[in-house]
Amino acid sequence: MKATGVVRRIDDLGRIVIPKEIRRNFKINEGDSLEIFVDSNEIILKKYSLLDDMLELSSKLVNLVYKVYGKSIFITDKDKVIAVSKNLEKKFLNKEITNVMKEDIEKRSEICRKEGFSIISNEPLSTASFFYPIIANSDSIGSVILVDQELTEEDKNLIRFVTSILVKNIED
C-alpha cells in the first residue's frame, strides 16, 4: 500500500474529507458511492458501482448476443467498459469511457447515431450505434450500446431487452 503523506481528523459526526487531489486521481465525484472494506487493521475504500455485482451476467449477455445475433454490444458503468464481446475485449474491456459517453449516461435518454463515435478515447467507431442508459432504482448507472453498420428496430429492442435483464437483476 502506498502512503500519501496526508493525515485527516475525523469530525464529531464521524466524517473524514478525502483530499481533492486524491478524488481527482481516482475520479471520485460528488454523489459517487464508496464501498468500505476492512482487512485486519486496515480500512479500504473502493469506488462502488451497482454494475460491479453484474460483471458475470454482463459478460454472458454480450457474448450470447454476439453468438446468436452476430452483434457487438458494450456494457458500461459510469466510468468504464465492463463487458464487451470476446472479439473486442483486448481493445475495450476496463477502458475508461469518453466524457461524451459520461454525459450521455447522465442525460438518461436513448441515442441513435448514424455515424461513428468514440466509446473510449482514441478508438473512433466507424459504424452506427444505439445507446441505451441503464437506470436502476432511479439512478442512471451505465449504458448498453450496440454498434453495427445498420441499425434496425429489432436491434433497438434487443438492447432494451438486455438492459431490462440487467436492471431486473440489480433491483431484485
GROMACS .gro file of N, CA and C in nm:
model
  516
    1MET      N    1   0.085  -0.116   0.000
    1MET     CA    2   0.000   0.000   0.000
    1MET      C    3   0.090   0.124   0.000
    2LYS      N    4   0.052   0.222  -0.080
    2LYS     CA    5   0.133   0.343  -0.097
    2LYS      C    6   0.084   0.453  -0.002
    3ALA      N    7   0.174   0.511   0.075
    3ALA     CA    8   0.138   0.620   0.166
    3ALA      C    9   0.129   0.751   0.087
    4THR      N   10   0.031   0.835   0.123
    4THR     CA   11   0.014   0.963   0.054
    4THR      C   12   0.075   1.077   0.134
    5GLY      N   13   0.101   1.055   0.261
    5GLY     CA   14   0.152   1.162   0.347
    5GLY      C   15   0.042   1.255   0.396
    6VAL      N   16  -0.082   1.224   0.364
    6VAL     CA   17  -0.195   1.307   0.405
    6VAL      C   18  -0.258   1.245   0.530
    7VAL      N   19  -0.279   1.329   0.631
    7VAL     CA   20  -0.344   1.284   0.754
    7VAL      C   21  -0.467   1.373   0.775
    8ARG      N   22  -0.579   1.312   0.806
    8ARG     CA   23  -0.703   1.385   0.829
    8ARG      C   24  -0.763   1.341   0.962
    9ARG      N   25  -0.829   1.435   1.029
    9ARG     CA   26  -0.901   1.404   1.153
    9ARG      C   27  -1.046   1.370   1.120
   10ILE      N   28  -1.103   1.282   1.201
   10ILE     CA   29  -1.244   1.250   1.189
   10ILE      C   30  -1.321   1.353   1.271
   11ASP      N   31  -1.426   1.411   1.213
   11ASP     CA   32  -1.502   1.512   1.287
   11ASP      C   33  -1.600   1.445   1.384
   12ASP      N   34  -1.674   1.527   1.458
   12ASP     CA   35  -1.762   1.474   1.563
   12ASP      C   36  -1.879   1.392   1.507
   13LEU      N   37  -1.904   1.398   1.376
   13LEU     CA   38  -2.008   1.316   1.313
   13LEU      C   39  -1.949   1.192   1.246
   14GLY      N   40  -1.819   1.170   1.265
   14GLY     CA   41  -1.754   1.052   1.208
   14GLY      C   42  -1.713   1.066   1.063
   15ARG      N   43  -1.710   1.188   1.011
   15ARG     CA   44  -1.676   1.212   0.871
   15ARG      C   45  -1.527   1.240   0.856
   16ILE      N   46  -1.480   1.210   0.736
   16ILE     CA   47  -1.342   1.241   0.700
   16ILE      C   48  -1.344   1.297   0.558
   17VAL      N   49  -1.262   1.396   0.532
   17VAL     CA   50  -1.256   1.457   0.400
   17VAL      C   51  -1.146   1.389   0.319
   18ILE      N   52  -1.183   1.343   0.200
   18ILE     CA   53  -1.083   1.286   0.108
   18ILE      C   54  -1.028   1.403   0.027
   19PRO      N   55  -0.897   1.425   0.031
   19PRO     CA   56  -0.839   1.541  -0.039
   19PRO      C   57  -0.876   1.544  -0.188
   20LYS      N   58  -0.891   1.667  -0.238
   20LYS     CA   59  -0.932   1.691  -0.376
   20LYS      C   60  -0.841   1.618  -0.477
   21GLU      N   61  -0.711   1.623  -0.454
   21GLU     CA   62  -0.616   1.562  -0.547
   21GLU      C   63  -0.639   1.410  -0.555
   22ILE      N   64  -0.665   1.346  -0.442
   22ILE     CA   65  -0.691   1.202  -0.442
   22ILE      C   66  -0.824   1.173  -0.512
   23ARG      N   67  -0.928   1.255  -0.484
   23ARG     CA   68  -1.056   1.236  -0.553
   23ARG      C   69  -1.039   1.251  -0.704
   24ARG      N   70  -0.961   1.350  -0.745
   24ARG     CA   71  -0.938   1.373  -0.888
   24ARG      C   72  -0.864   1.254  -0.950
   25ASN      N   73  -0.759   1.206  -0.884
   25ASN     CA   74  -0.681   1.094  -0.936
   25ASN      C   75  -0.764   0.967  -0.951
   26PHE      N   76  -0.858   0.946  -0.860
   26PHE     CA   77  -0.942   0.826  -0.863
   26PHE      C   78  -1.078   0.851  -0.926
   27LYS      N   79  -1.095   0.971  -0.982
   27LYS     CA   80  -1.220   1.009  -1.049
   27LYS      C   81  -1.341   0.986  -0.960
   28ILE      N   82  -1.329   1.032  -0.835
   28ILE     CA   83  -1.438   1.025  -0.739
   28ILE      C   84  -1.506   1.161  -0.739
   29ASN      N   85  -1.634   1.161  -0.776
   29ASN     CA   86  -1.709   1.286  -0.786
   29ASN      C   87  -1.814   1.295  -0.677
   30GLU      N   88  -1.863   1.414  -0.655
   30GLU     CA   89  -1.970   1.435  -0.558
   30GLU      C   90  -2.087   1.345  -0.595
   31GLY      N   91  -2.140   1.274  -0.497
   31GLY     CA   92  -2.252   1.184  -0.520
   31GLY      C   93  -2.212   1.041  -0.550
   32ASP      N   94  -2.083   1.016  -0.580
   32ASP     CA   95  -2.037   0.879  -0.603
   32ASP      C   96  -2.043   0.800  -0.473
   33SER      N   97  -2.063   0.670  -0.485
   33SER     CA   98  -2.064   0.582  -0.368
   33SER      C   99  -1.929   0.515  -0.353
   34LEU      N  100  -1.888   0.498  -0.228
   34LEU     CA  101  -1.765   0.426  -0.198
   34LEU      C  102  -1.800   0.304  -0.115
   35GLU      N  103  -1.737   0.192  -0.148
   35GLU     CA  104  -1.756   0.070  -0.071
   35GLU      C  105  -1.645   0.062   0.032
   36ILE      N  106  -1.678   0.017   0.152
   36ILE     CA  107  -1.582   0.011   0.261
   36ILE      C  108  -1.547  -0.134   0.290
   37PHE      N  109  -1.417  -0.165   0.287
   37PHE     CA  110  -1.367  -0.298   0.319
   37PHE      C  111  -1.281  -0.288   0.444
   38VAL      N  112  -1.279  -0.394   0.523
   38VAL     CA  113  -1.195  -0.400   0.642
   38VAL      C  114  -1.109  -0.524   0.631
   39ASP      N  115  -0.978  -0.507   0.648
   39ASP     CA  116  -0.883  -0.618   0.643
   39ASP      C  117  -0.789  -0.604   0.760
   40SER      N  118  -0.801  -0.690   0.859
   40SER     CA  119  -0.728  -0.683   0.988
   40SER      C  120  -0.734  -0.540   1.043
   41ASN      N  121  -0.627  -0.464   1.033
   41ASN     CA  122  -0.629  -0.328   1.090
   41ASN      C  123  -0.632  -0.219   0.983
   42GLU      N  124  -0.680  -0.251   0.863
   42GLU     CA  125  -0.687  -0.153   0.755
   42GLU      C  126  -0.831  -0.130   0.711
   43ILE      N  127  -0.860  -0.008   0.675
   43ILE     CA  128  -0.988   0.029   0.616
   43ILE      C  129  -0.959   0.068   0.472
   44ILE      N  130  -1.028   0.005   0.378
   44ILE     CA  131  -1.004   0.028   0.236
   44ILE      C  132  -1.132   0.081   0.172
   45LEU      N  133  -1.119   0.192   0.099
   45LEU     CA  134  -1.232   0.250   0.026
   45LEU      C  135  -1.217   0.217  -0.121
   46LYS      N  136  -1.327   0.177  -0.185
   46LYS     CA  137  -1.325   0.146  -0.327
   46LYS      C  138  -1.447   0.211  -0.391
   47LYS      N  139  -1.427   0.275  -0.505
   47LYS     CA  140  -1.538   0.333  -0.577
   47LYS      C  141  -1.637   0.221  -0.610
   48TYR      N  142  -1.764   0.246  -0.583
   48TYR     CA  143  -1.866   0.142  -0.597
   48TYR      C  144  -1.956   0.167  -0.717
   49SER      N  145  -1.987   0.060  -0.786
   49SER     CA  146  -2.083   0.063  -0.896
   49SER      C  147  -2.179  -0.053  -0.875
   50LEU      N  148  -2.308  -0.026  -0.889
   50LEU     CA  149  -2.406  -0.134  -0.880
   50LEU      C  150  -2.378  -0.242  -0.984
   51LEU      N  151  -2.318  -0.203  -1.094
   51LEU     CA  152  -2.289  -0.299  -1.201
   51LEU      C  153  -2.173  -0.391  -1.168
   52ASP      N  154  -2.093  -0.358  -1.064
   52ASP     CA  155  -1.984  -0.447  -1.024
   52ASP      C  156  -2.036  -0.587  -0.991
   53ASP      N  157  -2.157  -0.594  -0.935
   53ASP     CA  158  -2.216  -0.722  -0.900
   53ASP      C  159  -2.271  -0.795  -1.022
   54MET      N  160  -2.273  -0.730  -1.135
   54MET     CA  161  -2.332  -0.785  -1.257
   54MET      C  162  -2.227  -0.821  -1.363
   55LEU      N  163  -2.100  -0.826  -1.326
   55LEU     CA  164  -1.994  -0.850  -1.426
   55LEU      C  165  -2.010  -0.982  -1.498
   56GLU      N  166  -2.039  -1.089  -1.423
   56GLU     CA  167  -2.052  -1.220  -1.485
   56GLU      C  168  -2.174  -1.225  -1.577
   57LEU      N  169  -2.286  -1.173  -1.530
   57LEU     CA  170  -2.408  -1.169  -1.612
   57LEU      C  171  -2.386  -1.082  -1.736
   58SER      N  172  -2.323  -0.966  -1.718
   58SER     CA  173  -2.296  -0.876  -1.831
   58SER      C  174  -2.212  -0.944  -1.937
   59SER      N  175  -2.109  -1.013  -1.894
   59SER     CA  176  -2.021  -1.083  -1.987
   59SER      C  177  -2.096  -1.192  -2.063
   60LYS      N  178  -2.180  -1.267  -1.992
   60LYS     CA  179  -2.259  -1.372  -2.058
   60LYS      C  180  -2.356  -1.312  -2.159
   61LEU      N  181  -2.419  -1.202  -2.123
   61LEU     CA  182  -2.515  -1.138  -2.213
   61LEU      C  183  -2.449  -1.090  -2.342
   62VAL      N  184  -2.336  -1.018  -2.330
   62VAL     CA  185  -2.272  -0.965  -2.452
   62VAL      C  186  -2.223  -1.077  -2.542
   63ASN      N  187  -2.172  -1.185  -2.483
   63ASN     CA  188  -2.123  -1.296  -2.565
   63ASN      C  189  -2.238  -1.376  -2.626
   64LEU      N  190  -2.350  -1.386  -2.556
   64LEU     CA  191  -2.467  -1.454  -2.611
   64LEU      C  192  -2.524  -1.375  -2.729
   65VAL      N  193  -2.533  -1.243  -2.714
   65VAL     CA  194  -2.582  -1.159  -2.823
   65VAL      C  195  -2.490  -1.173  -2.945
   66TYR      N  196  -2.360  -1.174  -2.923
   66TYR     CA  197  -2.266  -1.188  -3.035
   66TYR      C  198  -2.281  -1.325  -3.102
   67LYS      N  199  -2.294  -1.429  -3.020
   67LYS     CA  200  -2.305  -1.565  -3.074
   67LYS      C  201  -2.435  -1.585  -3.152
   68VAL      N  202  -2.547  -1.540  -3.098
   68VAL     CA  203  -2.678  -1.564  -3.159
   68VAL      C  204  -2.707  -1.466  -3.272
   69TYR      N  205  -2.677  -1.337  -3.250
   69TYR     CA  206  -2.715  -1.234  -3.347
   69TYR      C  207  -2.598  -1.179  -3.429
   70GLY      N  208  -2.475  -1.209  -3.389
   70GLY     CA  209  -2.359  -1.154  -3.458
   70GLY      C  210  -2.343  -1.005  -3.436
   71LYS      N  211  -2.399  -0.954  -3.326
   71LYS     CA  212  -2.396  -0.811  -3.295
   71LYS      C  213  -2.301  -0.785  -3.179
   72SER      N  214  -2.223  -0.679  -3.191
   72SER     CA  215  -2.134  -0.639  -3.082
   72SER      C  216  -2.203  -0.537  -2.994
   73ILE      N  217  -2.208  -0.567  -2.864
   73ILE     CA  218  -2.262  -0.471  -2.770
   73ILE      C  219  -2.159  -0.445  -2.660
   74PHE      N  220  -2.171  -0.327  -2.603
   74PHE     CA  221  -2.086  -0.284  -2.493
   74PHE      C  222  -2.177  -0.257  -2.373
   75ILE      N  223  -2.130  -0.292  -2.254
   75ILE     CA  224  -2.199  -0.253  -2.132
   75ILE      C  225  -2.098  -0.171  -2.052
   76THR      N  226  -2.142  -0.053  -2.010
   76THR     CA  227  -2.053   0.035  -1.933
   76THR      C  228  -2.117   0.069  -1.799
   77ASP      N  229  -2.032   0.102  -1.702
   77ASP     CA  230  -2.084   0.171  -1.584
   77ASP      C  231  -2.060   0.319  -1.611
   78LYS      N  232  -2.056   0.402  -1.511
   78LYS     CA  233  -2.041   0.546  -1.534
   78LYS      C  234  -1.897   0.586  -1.566
   79ASP      N  235  -1.803   0.490  -1.558
   79ASP     CA  236  -1.662   0.522  -1.578
   79ASP      C  237  -1.592   0.441  -1.687
   80LYS      N  238  -1.631   0.314  -1.703
   80LYS     CA  239  -1.552   0.228  -1.792
   80LYS      C  240  -1.639   0.122  -1.859
   81VAL      N  241  -1.582   0.058  -1.960
   81VAL     CA  242  -1.647  -0.055  -2.027
   81VAL      C  243  -1.632  -0.176  -1.935
   82ILE      N  244  -1.745  -0.236  -1.894
   82ILE     CA  245  -1.737  -0.350  -1.802
   82ILE      C  246  -1.760  -0.483  -1.873
   83ALA      N  247  -1.818  -0.479  -1.994
   83ALA     CA  248  -1.839  -0.603  -2.070
   83ALA      C  249  -1.848  -0.570  -2.218
   84VAL      N  250  -1.787  -0.656  -2.297
   84VAL     CA  251  -1.790  -0.644  -2.442
   84VAL      C  252  -1.762  -0.784  -2.497
   85SER      N  253  -1.812  -0.814  -2.616
   85SER     CA  254  -1.792  -0.949  -2.671
   85SER      C  255  -1.643  -0.981  -2.683
   86LYS      N  256  -1.612  -1.109  -2.674
   86LYS     CA  257  -1.473  -1.155  -2.666
   86LYS      C  258  -1.384  -1.100  -2.777
   87ASN      N  259  -1.439  -1.080  -2.897
   87ASN     CA  260  -1.357  -1.032  -3.008
   87ASN      C  261  -1.310  -0.888  -2.989
   88LEU      N  262  -1.369  -0.814  -2.896
   88LEU     CA  263  -1.331  -0.675  -2.873
   88LEU      C  264  -1.272  -0.650  -2.733
   89GLU      N  265  -1.259  -0.756  -2.652
   89GLU     CA  266  -1.216  -0.738  -2.513
   89GLU      C  267  -1.081  -0.668  -2.500
   90LYS      N  268  -0.981  -0.711  -2.577
   90LYS     CA  269  -0.847  -0.654  -2.562
   90LYS      C  270  -0.846  -0.503  -2.584
   91LYS      N  271  -0.926  -0.459  -2.679
   91LYS     CA  272  -0.927  -0.318  -2.716
   91LYS      C  273  -1.010  -0.232  -2.621
   92PHE      N  274  -1.118  -0.288  -2.564
   92PHE     CA  275  -1.214  -0.203  -2.492
   92PHE      C  276  -1.237  -0.237  -2.344
   93LEU      N  277  -1.223  -0.361  -2.303
   93LEU     CA  278  -1.261  -0.402  -2.167
   93LEU      C  279  -1.182  -0.326  -2.060
   94ASN      N  280  -1.254  -0.273  -1.963
   94ASN     CA  281  -1.198  -0.198  -1.849
   94ASN      C  282  -1.133  -0.066  -1.888
   95LYS      N  283  -1.155  -0.019  -2.009
   95LYS     CA  284  -1.102   0.110  -2.052
   95LYS      C  285  -1.202   0.219  -2.012
   96GLU      N  286  -1.149   0.336  -1.976
   96GLU     CA  287  -1.233   0.448  -1.937
   96GLU      C  288  -1.313   0.500  -2.056
   97ILE      N  289  -1.442   0.528  -2.032
   97ILE     CA  290  -1.527   0.582  -2.139
   97ILE      C  291  -1.502   0.732  -2.155
   98THR      N  292  -1.539   0.784  -2.271
   98THR     CA  293  -1.518   0.927  -2.300
   98THR      C  294  -1.612   1.014  -2.219
   99ASN      N  295  -1.579   1.141  -2.211
   99ASN     CA  296  -1.666   1.237  -2.140
   99ASN      C  297  -1.802   1.249  -2.209
  100VAL      N  298  -1.805   1.235  -2.341
  100VAL     CA  299  -1.933   1.237  -2.414
  100VAL      C  300  -2.021   1.122  -2.366
  101MET      N  301  -1.962   1.005  -2.351
  101MET     CA  302  -2.037   0.889  -2.301
  101MET      C  303  -2.089   0.916  -2.159
  102LYS      N  304  -2.004   0.973  -2.075
  102LYS     CA  305  -2.046   1.003  -1.937
  102LYS      C  306  -2.163   1.100  -1.936
  103GLU      N  307  -2.157   1.200  -2.024
  103GLU     CA  308  -2.268   1.296  -2.035
  103GLU      C  309  -2.395   1.228  -2.086
  104ASP      N  310  -2.380   1.136  -2.183
  104ASP     CA  311  -2.495   1.063  -2.236
  104ASP      C  312  -2.562   0.981  -2.126
  105ILE      N  313  -2.483   0.920  -2.039
  105ILE     CA  314  -2.539   0.841  -1.928
  105ILE      C  315  -2.621   0.931  -1.837
  106GLU      N  316  -2.569   1.050  -1.809
  106GLU     CA  317  -2.642   1.144  -1.722
  106GLU      C  318  -2.768   1.197  -1.787
  107LYS      N  319  -2.771   1.205  -1.921
  107LYS     CA  320  -2.890   1.255  -1.992
  107LYS      C  321  -3.008   1.159  -1.981
  108ARG      N  322  -2.982   1.031  -1.960
  108ARG     CA  323  -3.086   0.929  -1.937
  108ARG      C  324  -3.178   0.905  -2.056
  109SER      N  325  -3.133   0.929  -2.176
  109SER     CA  326  -3.221   0.904  -2.290
  109SER      C  327  -3.148   0.821  -2.395
  110GLU      N  328  -3.226   0.745  -2.472
  110GLU     CA  329  -3.166   0.664  -2.576
  110GLU      C  330  -3.117   0.754  -2.688
  111ILE      N  331  -3.007   0.715  -2.751
  111ILE     CA  332  -2.946   0.795  -2.856
  111ILE      C  333  -2.910   0.702  -2.972
  112CYS      N  334  -2.955   0.738  -3.090
  112CYS     CA  335  -2.922   0.662  -3.210
  112CYS      C  336  -2.829   0.749  -3.294
  113ARG      N  337  -2.710   0.701  -3.321
  113ARG     CA  338  -2.614   0.776  -3.402
  113ARG      C  339  -2.594   0.703  -3.535
  114LYS      N  340  -2.604   0.777  -3.643
  114LYS     CA  341  -2.588   0.716  -3.775
  114LYS      C  342  -2.440   0.706  -3.813
  115GLU      N  343  -2.358   0.786  -3.747
  115GLU     CA  344  -2.215   0.785  -3.776
  115GLU      C  345  -2.141   0.738  -3.652
  116GLY      N  346  -2.016   0.706  -3.671
  116GLY     CA  347  -1.935   0.657  -3.561
  116GLY      C  348  -1.911   0.762  -3.454
  117PHE      N  349  -1.872   0.715  -3.340
  117PHE     CA  350  -1.835   0.799  -3.228
  117PHE      C  351  -1.737   0.718  -3.144
  118SER      N  352  -1.688   0.775  -3.037
  118SER     CA  353  -1.590   0.704  -2.954
  118SER      C  354  -1.651   0.664  -2.821
  119ILE      N  355  -1.638   0.536  -2.789
  119ILE     CA  356  -1.678   0.487  -2.656
  119ILE      C  357  -1.562   0.513  -2.560
  120ILE      N  358  -1.440   0.485  -2.608
  120ILE     CA  359  -1.319   0.516  -2.531
  120ILE      C  360  -1.233   0.610  -2.614
  121SER      N  361  -1.143   0.680  -2.548
  121SER     CA  362  -1.056   0.775  -2.618
  121SER      C  363  -0.971   0.706  -2.723
  122ASN      N  364  -0.947   0.775  -2.831
  122ASN     CA  365  -0.858   0.731  -2.939
  122ASN      C  366  -0.902   0.603  -3.009
  123GLU      N  367  -1.030   0.567  -2.999
  123GLU     CA  368  -1.083   0.449  -3.068
  123GLU      C  369  -1.216   0.483  -3.133
  124PRO      N  370  -1.216   0.569  -3.236
  124PRO     CA  371  -1.344   0.602  -3.301
  124PRO      C  372  -1.401   0.479  -3.371
  125LEU      N  373  -1.532   0.464  -3.360
  125LEU     CA  374  -1.601   0.354  -3.428
  125LEU      C  375  -1.660   0.410  -3.557
  126SER      N  376  -1.648   0.336  -3.665
  126SER     CA  377  -1.696   0.387  -3.794
  126SER      C  378  -1.835   0.334  -3.828
  127THR      N  379  -1.906   0.286  -3.727
  127THR     CA  380  -2.038   0.228  -3.750
  127THR      C  381  -2.144   0.310  -3.679
  128ALA      N  382  -2.269   0.276  -3.709
  128ALA     CA  383  -2.381   0.337  -3.638
  128ALA      C  384  -2.388   0.276  -3.498
  129SER      N  385  -2.457   0.344  -3.408
  129SER     CA  386  -2.467   0.292  -3.271
  129SER      C  387  -2.602   0.329  -3.211
  130PHE      N  388  -2.644   0.244  -3.118
  130PHE     CA  389  -2.764   0.270  -3.041
  130PHE      C  390  -2.726   0.264  -2.894
  131PHE      N  391  -2.743   0.376  -2.827
  131PHE     CA  392  -2.706   0.392  -2.686
  131PHE      C  393  -2.833   0.389  -2.602
  132TYR      N  394  -2.831   0.306  -2.496
  132TYR     CA  395  -2.947   0.299  -2.408
  132TYR      C  396  -2.898   0.304  -2.263
  133PRO      N  397  -2.947   0.398  -2.183
  133PRO     CA  398  -2.898   0.411  -2.045
  133PRO      C  399  -2.952   0.299  -1.956
  134ILE      N  400  -2.873   0.262  -1.857
  134ILE     CA  401  -2.918   0.167  -1.754
  134ILE      C  402  -2.962   0.251  -1.635
  135ILE      N  403  -3.091   0.247  -1.606
  135ILE     CA  404  -3.146   0.324  -1.495
  135ILE      C  405  -3.205   0.225  -1.396
  136ALA      N  406  -3.144   0.221  -1.277
  136ALA     CA  407  -3.190   0.128  -1.173
  136ALA      C  408  -3.209   0.206  -1.044
  137ASN      N  409  -3.318   0.179  -0.976
  137ASN     CA  410  -3.350   0.248  -0.850
  137ASN      C  411  -3.342   0.400  -0.868
  138SER      N  412  -3.390   0.448  -0.980
  138SER     CA  413  -3.396   0.590  -1.016
  138SER      C  414  -3.259   0.654  -1.042
  139ASP      N  415  -3.154   0.576  -1.046
  139ASP     CA  416  -3.020   0.629  -1.075
  139ASP      C  417  -2.974   0.583  -1.212
  140SER      N  418  -2.912   0.672  -1.287
  140SER     CA  419  -2.850   0.637  -1.415
  140SER      C  420  -2.712   0.583  -1.383
  141ILE      N  421  -2.690   0.453  -1.405
  141ILE     CA  422  -2.567   0.388  -1.357
  141ILE      C  423  -2.476   0.337  -1.467
  142GLY      N  424  -2.519   0.346  -1.593
  142GLY     CA  425  -2.436   0.296  -1.701
  142GLY      C  426  -2.511   0.296  -1.832
  143SER      N  427  -2.463   0.214  -1.926
  143SER     CA  428  -2.527   0.209  -2.057
  143SER      C  429  -2.504   0.076  -2.125
  144VAL      N  430  -2.590   0.048  -2.222
  144VAL     CA  431  -2.573  -0.064  -2.313
  144VAL      C  432  -2.571  -0.003  -2.453
  145ILE      N  433  -2.473  -0.040  -2.533
  145ILE     CA  434  -2.455   0.019  -2.665
  145ILE      C  435  -2.439  -0.093  -2.768
  146LEU      N  436  -2.515  -0.084  -2.875
  146LEU     CA  437  -2.500  -0.177  -2.986
  146LEU      C  438  -2.435  -0.101  -3.101
  147VAL      N  439  -2.335  -0.161  -3.162
  147VAL     CA  440  -2.271  -0.099  -3.280
  147VAL      C  441  -2.286  -0.194  -3.398
  148ASP      N  442  -2.323  -0.138  -3.511
  148ASP     CA  443  -2.342  -0.218  -3.632
  148ASP      C  444  -2.343  -0.123  -3.752
  149GLN      N  445  -2.328  -0.178  -3.871
  149GLN     CA  446  -2.331  -0.095  -3.991
  149GLN      C  447  -2.467  -0.031  -4.011
  150GLU      N  448  -2.572  -0.106  -3.981
  150GLU     CA  449  -2.707  -0.058  -3.993
  150GLU      C  450  -2.786  -0.098  -3.869
  151LEU      N  451  -2.867  -0.007  -3.819
  151LEU     CA  452  -2.945  -0.036  -3.700
  151LEU      C  453  -3.092  -0.052  -3.739
  152THR      N  454  -3.153  -0.158  -3.688
  152THR     CA  455  -3.294  -0.183  -3.714
  152THR      C  456  -3.372  -0.164  -3.584
  153GLU      N  457  -3.503  -0.163  -3.596
  153GLU     CA  458  -3.588  -0.154  -3.476
  153GLU      C  459  -3.568  -0.279  -3.390
  154GLU      N  460  -3.541  -0.394  -3.452
  154GLU     CA  461  -3.514  -0.517  -3.376
  154GLU      C  462  -3.387  -0.503  -3.293
  155ASP      N  463  -3.285  -0.436  -3.349
  155ASP     CA  464  -3.160  -0.411  -3.275
  155ASP      C  465  -3.190  -0.328  -3.150
  156LYS      N  466  -3.270  -0.225  -3.167
  156LYS     CA  467  -3.305  -0.138  -3.055
  156LYS      C  468  -3.382  -0.215  -2.948
  157ASN      N  469  -3.474  -0.300  -2.992
  157ASN     CA  470  -3.549  -0.381  -2.897
  157ASN      C  471  -3.460  -0.480  -2.824
  158LEU      N  472  -3.360  -0.533  -2.895
  158LEU     CA  473  -3.264  -0.625  -2.833
  158LEU      C  474  -3.188  -0.555  -2.720
  159ILE      N  475  -3.142  -0.433  -2.745
  159ILE     CA  476  -3.068  -0.357  -2.643
  159ILE      C  477  -3.159  -0.321  -2.526
  160ARG      N  478  -3.281  -0.286  -2.555
  160ARG     CA  479  -3.377  -0.257  -2.446
  160ARG      C  480  -3.399  -0.382  -2.361
  161PHE      N  481  -3.405  -0.498  -2.425
  161PHE     CA  482  -3.425  -0.624  -2.354
  161PHE      C  483  -3.303  -0.657  -2.266
  162VAL      N  484  -3.183  -0.645  -2.321
  162VAL     CA  485  -3.061  -0.670  -2.244
  162VAL      C  486  -3.055  -0.576  -2.123
  163THR      N  487  -3.089  -0.449  -2.145
  163THR     CA  488  -3.090  -0.352  -2.036
  163THR      C  489  -3.191  -0.392  -1.928
  164SER      N  490  -3.309  -0.438  -1.971
  164SER     CA  491  -3.411  -0.475  -1.873
  164SER      C  492  -3.368  -0.595  -1.789
  165ILE      N  493  -3.293  -0.688  -1.847
  165ILE     CA  494  -3.240  -0.801  -1.771
  165ILE      C  495  -3.144  -0.751  -1.664
  166LEU      N  496  -3.055  -0.661  -1.700
  166LEU     CA  497  -2.960  -0.607  -1.603
  166LEU      C  498  -3.033  -0.533  -1.490
  167VAL      N  499  -3.127  -0.447  -1.527
  167VAL     CA  500  -3.199  -0.368  -1.427
  167VAL      C  501  -3.276  -0.460  -1.332
  168LYS      N  502  -3.342  -0.560  -1.387
  168LYS     CA  503  -3.417  -0.654  -1.303
  168LYS      C  504  -3.327  -0.722  -1.202
  169ASN      N  505  -3.209  -0.764  -1.246
  169ASN     CA  506  -3.114  -0.831  -1.156
  169ASN      C  507  -3.057  -0.736  -1.051
  170ILE      N  508  -3.041  -0.610  -1.086
  170ILE     CA  509  -2.991  -0.512  -0.990
  170ILE      C  510  -3.096  -0.480  -0.886
  171GLU      N  511  -3.219  -0.462  -0.930
  171GLU     CA  512  -3.324  -0.418  -0.839
  171GLU      C  513  -3.382  -0.531  -0.753
  172ASP      N  514  -3.358  -0.657  -0.790
  172ASP     CA  515  -3.409  -0.769  -0.710
  172ASP      C  516  -3.324  -0.799  -0.588
   0.00000   0.00000   0.00000
